[in-house]
């Protein structure tokens, strides 16, 4: 099964990370192995069941012993994470501000905050604005991070704000990595595209070690999120085909979402 494959892969990644990592050193609190923005789609294209699964997946990820072990195995033994939600270009909201995670208690508390936040939904889909907002969060965090990563999850293409490839390139120019979680649980509608995983690989993700974890079935959802967070924390990349890496040249139109919106609504 796919889920068991994810779990075996995750465990192997933690073991390898533990072998490669140096002992943790005493550093100031602002120094972390990873500064991670979790950027979660809450547009109306996500039904409430999908949103609940997405929320539970991230909560379980930060409760996972594998993730705890990966954090402890880092050079500094701590990461910083902020959890934000996004939809259209004017709608980005920080749900949990920057939080240093360095022990089981802090991770469990972070997971509990994710799980206890009420669900909300909003209009349109602006991946570009989510990336821009995430870059600002990283730039203004005050953290000295070895790696800076934006984790974008969503179920549709960019259809508002500036072009997603422009936002991506601006983030990459600052040394930020963007990873993706394309959610593909339903048949494409009039504002969807059939190969969202390809769109994410060609138009959204980028930077050193970037990858996507497509979610194709509901029973994959939680395990895929847990695996993705683990790999981001451990800074390891798996082999295909479970998780797809960025490929070139582009195979999809990075303006597909904007064109669909314009054709339907003429704006």
Short mmCIF file of C-alpha atoms in Angstrom, two decimals:
data_model
loop_
_atom_site.label_atom_id
_atom_site.label_comp_id
_atom_site.label_asym_id
_atom_site.label_seq_id
_atom_site.Cartn_x
_atom_site.Cartn_y
_atom_site.Cartn_z
CA UNK A 1 0.00 0.00 0.00
CA UNK A 2 1.08 3.56 -0.61
CA UNK A 3 0.71 4.61 3.02
CA UNK A 4 2.97 1.82 4.29
CA UNK A 5 5.50 2.80 1.63
CA UNK A 6 5.49 6.35 2.94
CA UNK A 7 6.04 5.11 6.49
CA UNK A 8 8.97 2.85 5.58
CA UNK A 9 10.53 5.67 3.57
CA UNK A 10 10.14 8.09 6.46
CA UNK A 11 11.80 5.74 8.93
CA UNK A 12 14.73 5.14 6.58
CA UNK A 13 15.22 8.88 6.14
CA UNK A 14 15.42 9.44 9.90
CA UNK A 15 17.99 6.69 10.31
CA UNK A 16 20.18 8.15 7.57
CA UNK A 17 19.83 11.66 8.96
CA UNK A 18 20.90 10.47 12.40
CA UNK A 19 24.07 8.96 10.92
CA UNK A 20 24.99 12.08 8.98
CA UNK A 21 24.14 14.77 11.52
CA UNK A 22 26.76 16.30 13.80
CA UNK A 23 26.14 16.58 17.56
CA UNK A 24 23.97 19.51 18.60
CA UNK A 25 25.90 22.57 19.77
CA UNK A 26 24.98 25.30 22.21
CA UNK A 27 23.70 28.24 20.16
CA UNK A 28 21.47 31.24 20.70
CA UNK A 29 17.74 30.62 20.55
CA UNK A 30 17.38 32.50 17.25
CA UNK A 31 19.64 29.98 15.51
CA UNK A 32 17.80 27.00 14.05
CA UNK A 33 18.44 24.22 11.59
CA UNK A 34 15.30 25.07 9.63
CA UNK A 35 12.84 27.94 9.35
CA UNK A 36 9.67 26.46 7.85
CA UNK A 37 6.53 28.23 6.68
CA UNK A 38 3.58 25.84 6.43
CA UNK A 39 1.29 27.56 3.89
CA UNK A 40 -2.13 25.88 3.75
CA UNK A 41 -4.83 26.39 1.11
CA UNK A 42 -8.28 27.24 2.54
CA UNK A 43 -10.00 28.27 -0.71
CA UNK A 44 -13.61 27.23 -1.33
CA UNK A 45 -12.42 24.53 -3.73
CA UNK A 46 -11.32 22.65 -0.61
CA UNK A 47 -14.35 21.01 0.99
CA UNK A 48 -14.55 20.87 4.77
CA UNK A 49 -13.65 17.17 4.88
CA UNK A 50 -10.47 17.87 2.91
CA UNK A 51 -9.64 20.79 5.17
CA UNK A 52 -10.13 18.64 8.26
CA UNK A 53 -7.87 15.91 6.83
CA UNK A 54 -5.24 18.49 5.91
CA UNK A 55 -5.34 20.00 9.39
CA UNK A 56 -5.13 16.58 11.05
CA UNK A 57 -2.22 15.60 8.82
CA UNK A 58 -0.12 18.56 9.91
CA UNK A 59 -1.06 18.05 13.56
CA UNK A 60 -0.06 14.39 13.40
CA UNK A 61 3.19 15.27 11.64
CA UNK A 62 4.34 17.42 14.53
CA UNK A 63 3.31 14.74 17.03
CA UNK A 64 5.30 12.08 15.16
CA UNK A 65 8.28 10.56 16.96
CA UNK A 66 10.06 10.33 13.61
CA UNK A 67 9.82 14.11 13.24
CA UNK A 68 10.92 14.62 16.86
CA UNK A 69 13.96 12.39 16.25
CA UNK A 70 14.82 14.19 13.02
CA UNK A 71 14.79 17.56 14.80
CA UNK A 72 17.00 16.27 17.62
CA UNK A 73 19.39 14.84 15.01
CA UNK A 74 20.06 18.24 13.47
CA UNK A 75 23.23 20.21 14.12
CA UNK A 76 21.40 22.56 16.47
CA UNK A 77 18.58 20.25 17.46
CA UNK A 78 15.80 22.73 16.87
CA UNK A 79 13.68 24.23 14.11
CA UNK A 80 11.24 27.14 13.88
CA UNK A 81 7.83 26.83 12.23
CA UNK A 82 4.95 29.16 11.46
CA UNK A 83 1.56 27.95 10.22
CA UNK A 84 -0.39 30.22 7.88
CA UNK A 85 -3.54 29.89 5.76
CA UNK A 86 -4.12 31.43 2.36
CA UNK A 87 -6.69 31.78 -0.41
CA UNK A 88 -6.98 34.79 -2.77
CA UNK A 89 -4.41 37.56 -3.09
CA UNK A 90 -5.75 39.64 -0.15
CA UNK A 91 -6.21 36.64 2.15
CA UNK A 92 -3.23 35.33 4.08
CA UNK A 93 -3.47 34.81 7.82
CA UNK A 94 -0.88 33.61 10.31
CA UNK A 95 -2.57 31.02 12.51
CA UNK A 96 0.48 30.15 14.63
CA UNK A 97 3.39 32.62 14.72
CA UNK A 98 7.03 31.60 14.64
CA UNK A 99 7.60 28.94 17.27
CA UNK A 100 10.89 27.24 18.14
CA UNK A 101 10.43 23.47 18.34
CA UNK A 102 13.20 21.74 20.24
CA UNK A 103 11.57 19.10 22.44
CA UNK A 104 8.52 16.87 22.64
CA UNK A 105 6.58 19.35 24.75
CA UNK A 106 6.97 22.21 22.27
CA UNK A 107 6.08 19.95 19.34
CA UNK A 108 2.99 18.56 21.04
CA UNK A 109 1.83 22.05 21.98
CA UNK A 110 2.33 23.22 18.39
CA UNK A 111 0.33 20.25 17.08
CA UNK A 112 -2.46 20.94 19.56
CA UNK A 113 -2.70 24.54 18.37
CA UNK A 114 -3.04 23.37 14.77
CA UNK A 115 -5.74 20.86 15.69
CA UNK A 116 -7.75 23.29 17.84
CA UNK A 117 -7.96 26.17 15.36
CA UNK A 118 -11.44 26.53 13.78
CA UNK A 119 -11.66 25.79 10.07
CA UNK A 120 -12.33 28.69 7.72
CA UNK A 121 -12.70 29.11 3.96
CA UNK A 122 -12.14 32.01 1.57
CA UNK A 123 -12.37 32.92 -2.12
CA UNK A 124 -9.93 32.50 -5.01
CA UNK A 125 -6.50 30.90 -5.22
CA UNK A 126 -3.33 32.97 -5.17
CA UNK A 127 -0.32 30.74 -4.74
CA UNK A 128 1.88 33.67 -5.74
CA UNK A 129 0.55 35.83 -2.90
CA UNK A 130 1.01 32.93 -0.48
CA UNK A 131 4.65 32.62 -1.57
CA UNK A 132 5.22 36.38 -1.32
CA UNK A 133 3.65 36.46 2.14
CA UNK A 134 5.75 33.47 3.23
CA UNK A 135 8.94 35.13 1.99
CA UNK A 136 8.08 38.20 4.06
CA UNK A 137 7.52 36.01 7.12
CA UNK A 138 10.94 34.44 6.63
CA UNK A 139 12.69 37.74 5.99
CA UNK A 140 11.18 39.36 9.09
CA UNK A 141 11.45 36.36 11.40
CA UNK A 142 14.68 37.40 13.11
CA UNK A 143 15.84 33.80 12.82
CA UNK A 144 19.29 32.67 11.78
CA UNK A 145 18.31 29.52 9.89
CA UNK A 146 20.60 27.11 8.07
CA UNK A 147 17.72 26.41 5.67
CA UNK A 148 14.58 28.35 4.81
CA UNK A 149 11.66 26.43 3.32
CA UNK A 150 8.09 27.22 2.25
CA UNK A 151 5.71 24.24 2.29
CA UNK A 152 2.77 25.05 -0.01
CA UNK A 153 -0.31 22.81 -0.10
CA UNK A 154 -3.25 23.42 -2.43
CA UNK A 155 -5.80 21.87 -4.75
CA UNK A 156 -5.79 24.27 -7.70
CA UNK A 157 -3.65 26.55 -9.88
CA UNK A 158 -2.92 30.21 -9.30
CA UNK A 159 -5.81 32.40 -10.53
CA UNK A 160 -5.21 35.72 -8.78
CA UNK A 161 -2.27 37.98 -7.97
CA UNK A 162 0.97 38.09 -9.88
CA UNK A 163 2.21 35.13 -11.89
CA UNK A 164 3.25 32.24 -9.70
CA UNK A 165 6.56 31.83 -11.53
CA UNK A 166 7.42 35.45 -10.70
CA UNK A 167 6.82 34.85 -7.00
CA UNK A 168 8.77 31.61 -7.16
CA UNK A 169 11.79 33.22 -8.80
CA UNK A 170 11.80 36.03 -6.23
CA UNK A 171 11.84 33.46 -3.42
CA UNK A 172 14.57 31.37 -5.04
CA UNK A 173 16.71 34.49 -5.48
CA UNK A 174 16.73 34.80 -1.68
CA UNK A 175 17.90 31.21 -1.24
CA UNK A 176 14.49 29.94 -0.15
CA UNK A 177 13.29 26.47 -1.13
CA UNK A 178 9.63 25.87 -2.05
CA UNK A 179 8.10 22.40 -1.72
CA UNK A 180 4.59 21.42 -2.76
CA UNK A 181 1.69 19.25 -1.67
CA UNK A 182 -0.72 19.19 -4.66
CA UNK A 183 -4.07 17.82 -3.51
CA UNK A 184 -5.83 15.83 -6.24
CA UNK A 185 -8.77 14.11 -4.56
CA UNK A 186 -11.56 14.90 -7.01
CA UNK A 187 -12.26 15.08 -10.72
CA UNK A 188 -11.10 18.43 -12.15
CA UNK A 189 -13.84 21.09 -12.32
CA UNK A 190 -14.10 24.18 -14.49
CA UNK A 191 -11.41 26.06 -12.53
CA UNK A 192 -9.11 23.06 -12.03
CA UNK A 193 -6.42 21.53 -14.18
CA UNK A 194 -6.06 17.77 -14.76
CA UNK A 195 -2.37 17.44 -13.86
CA UNK A 196 -1.96 19.61 -10.79
CA UNK A 197 1.10 17.65 -9.70
CA UNK A 198 2.84 18.56 -12.96
CA UNK A 199 1.78 22.19 -12.56
CA UNK A 200 3.29 22.28 -9.07
CA UNK A 201 6.54 20.75 -10.28
CA UNK A 202 6.84 23.07 -13.27
CA UNK A 203 5.46 26.31 -11.84
CA UNK A 204 5.46 26.33 -8.03
CA UNK A 205 8.33 24.46 -6.41
CA UNK A 206 12.01 25.24 -6.70
CA UNK A 207 15.29 25.62 -4.88
CA UNK A 208 17.81 23.17 -3.52
CA UNK A 209 16.29 19.76 -2.87
CA UNK A 210 12.75 20.84 -3.77
CA UNK A 211 10.09 18.17 -4.24
CA UNK A 212 6.35 17.54 -4.33
CA UNK A 213 4.19 14.98 -2.57
CA UNK A 214 0.99 14.53 -4.63
CA UNK A 215 -2.08 13.41 -2.68
CA UNK A 216 -4.26 11.26 -4.93
CA UNK A 217 -6.48 9.47 -2.41
CA UNK A 218 -8.04 10.45 0.90
CA UNK A 219 -6.39 7.59 2.75
CA UNK A 220 -3.00 8.94 1.61
CA UNK A 221 -3.59 12.44 2.90
CA UNK A 222 -2.40 12.28 6.50
CA UNK A 223 0.54 9.95 5.84
CA UNK A 224 1.71 12.07 2.89
CA UNK A 225 1.76 15.22 5.02
CA UNK A 226 3.65 13.45 7.80
CA UNK A 227 6.24 12.18 5.33
CA UNK A 228 6.61 15.59 3.69
CA UNK A 229 7.22 17.38 6.99
CA UNK A 230 9.71 14.69 8.00
CA UNK A 231 11.70 15.05 4.79
CA UNK A 232 11.75 18.84 5.13
CA UNK A 233 13.00 18.61 8.69
CA UNK A 234 15.63 15.98 7.85
CA UNK A 235 16.68 17.74 4.61
CA UNK A 236 16.63 14.48 2.69
CA UNK A 237 15.15 13.57 -0.67
CA UNK A 238 13.63 10.17 -1.40
CA UNK A 239 13.82 8.22 -4.59
CA UNK A 240 10.99 8.25 -7.11
CA UNK A 241 8.24 7.20 -7.65
CA UNK A 242 6.64 7.79 -4.22
CA UNK A 243 7.60 11.44 -4.23
CA UNK A 244 8.08 13.37 -7.44
CA UNK A 245 11.02 15.68 -7.93
CA UNK A 246 11.17 18.84 -9.98
CA UNK A 247 11.76 18.17 -13.68
CA UNK A 248 12.53 20.26 -16.73
CA UNK A 249 11.66 21.47 -19.29
CA UNK A 250 8.19 22.71 -18.24
CA UNK A 251 5.35 20.50 -19.42
CA UNK A 252 2.42 22.70 -18.45
CA UNK A 253 1.18 26.25 -18.89
CA UNK A 254 2.03 28.21 -15.75
CA UNK A 255 -0.75 30.69 -16.59
CA UNK A 256 -3.42 27.99 -16.86
CA UNK A 257 -5.33 29.14 -13.79
CA UNK A 258 -5.40 32.78 -14.84
CA UNK A 259 -6.54 31.85 -18.34
CA UNK A 260 -9.34 29.63 -17.02
CA UNK A 261 -10.59 32.38 -14.72
CA UNK A 262 -10.48 34.99 -17.48
CA UNK A 263 -12.27 32.72 -19.95
CA UNK A 264 -15.06 32.00 -17.48
CA UNK A 265 -15.49 35.38 -15.81
CA UNK A 266 -13.87 37.75 -18.35
CA UNK A 267 -11.72 39.50 -15.72
#
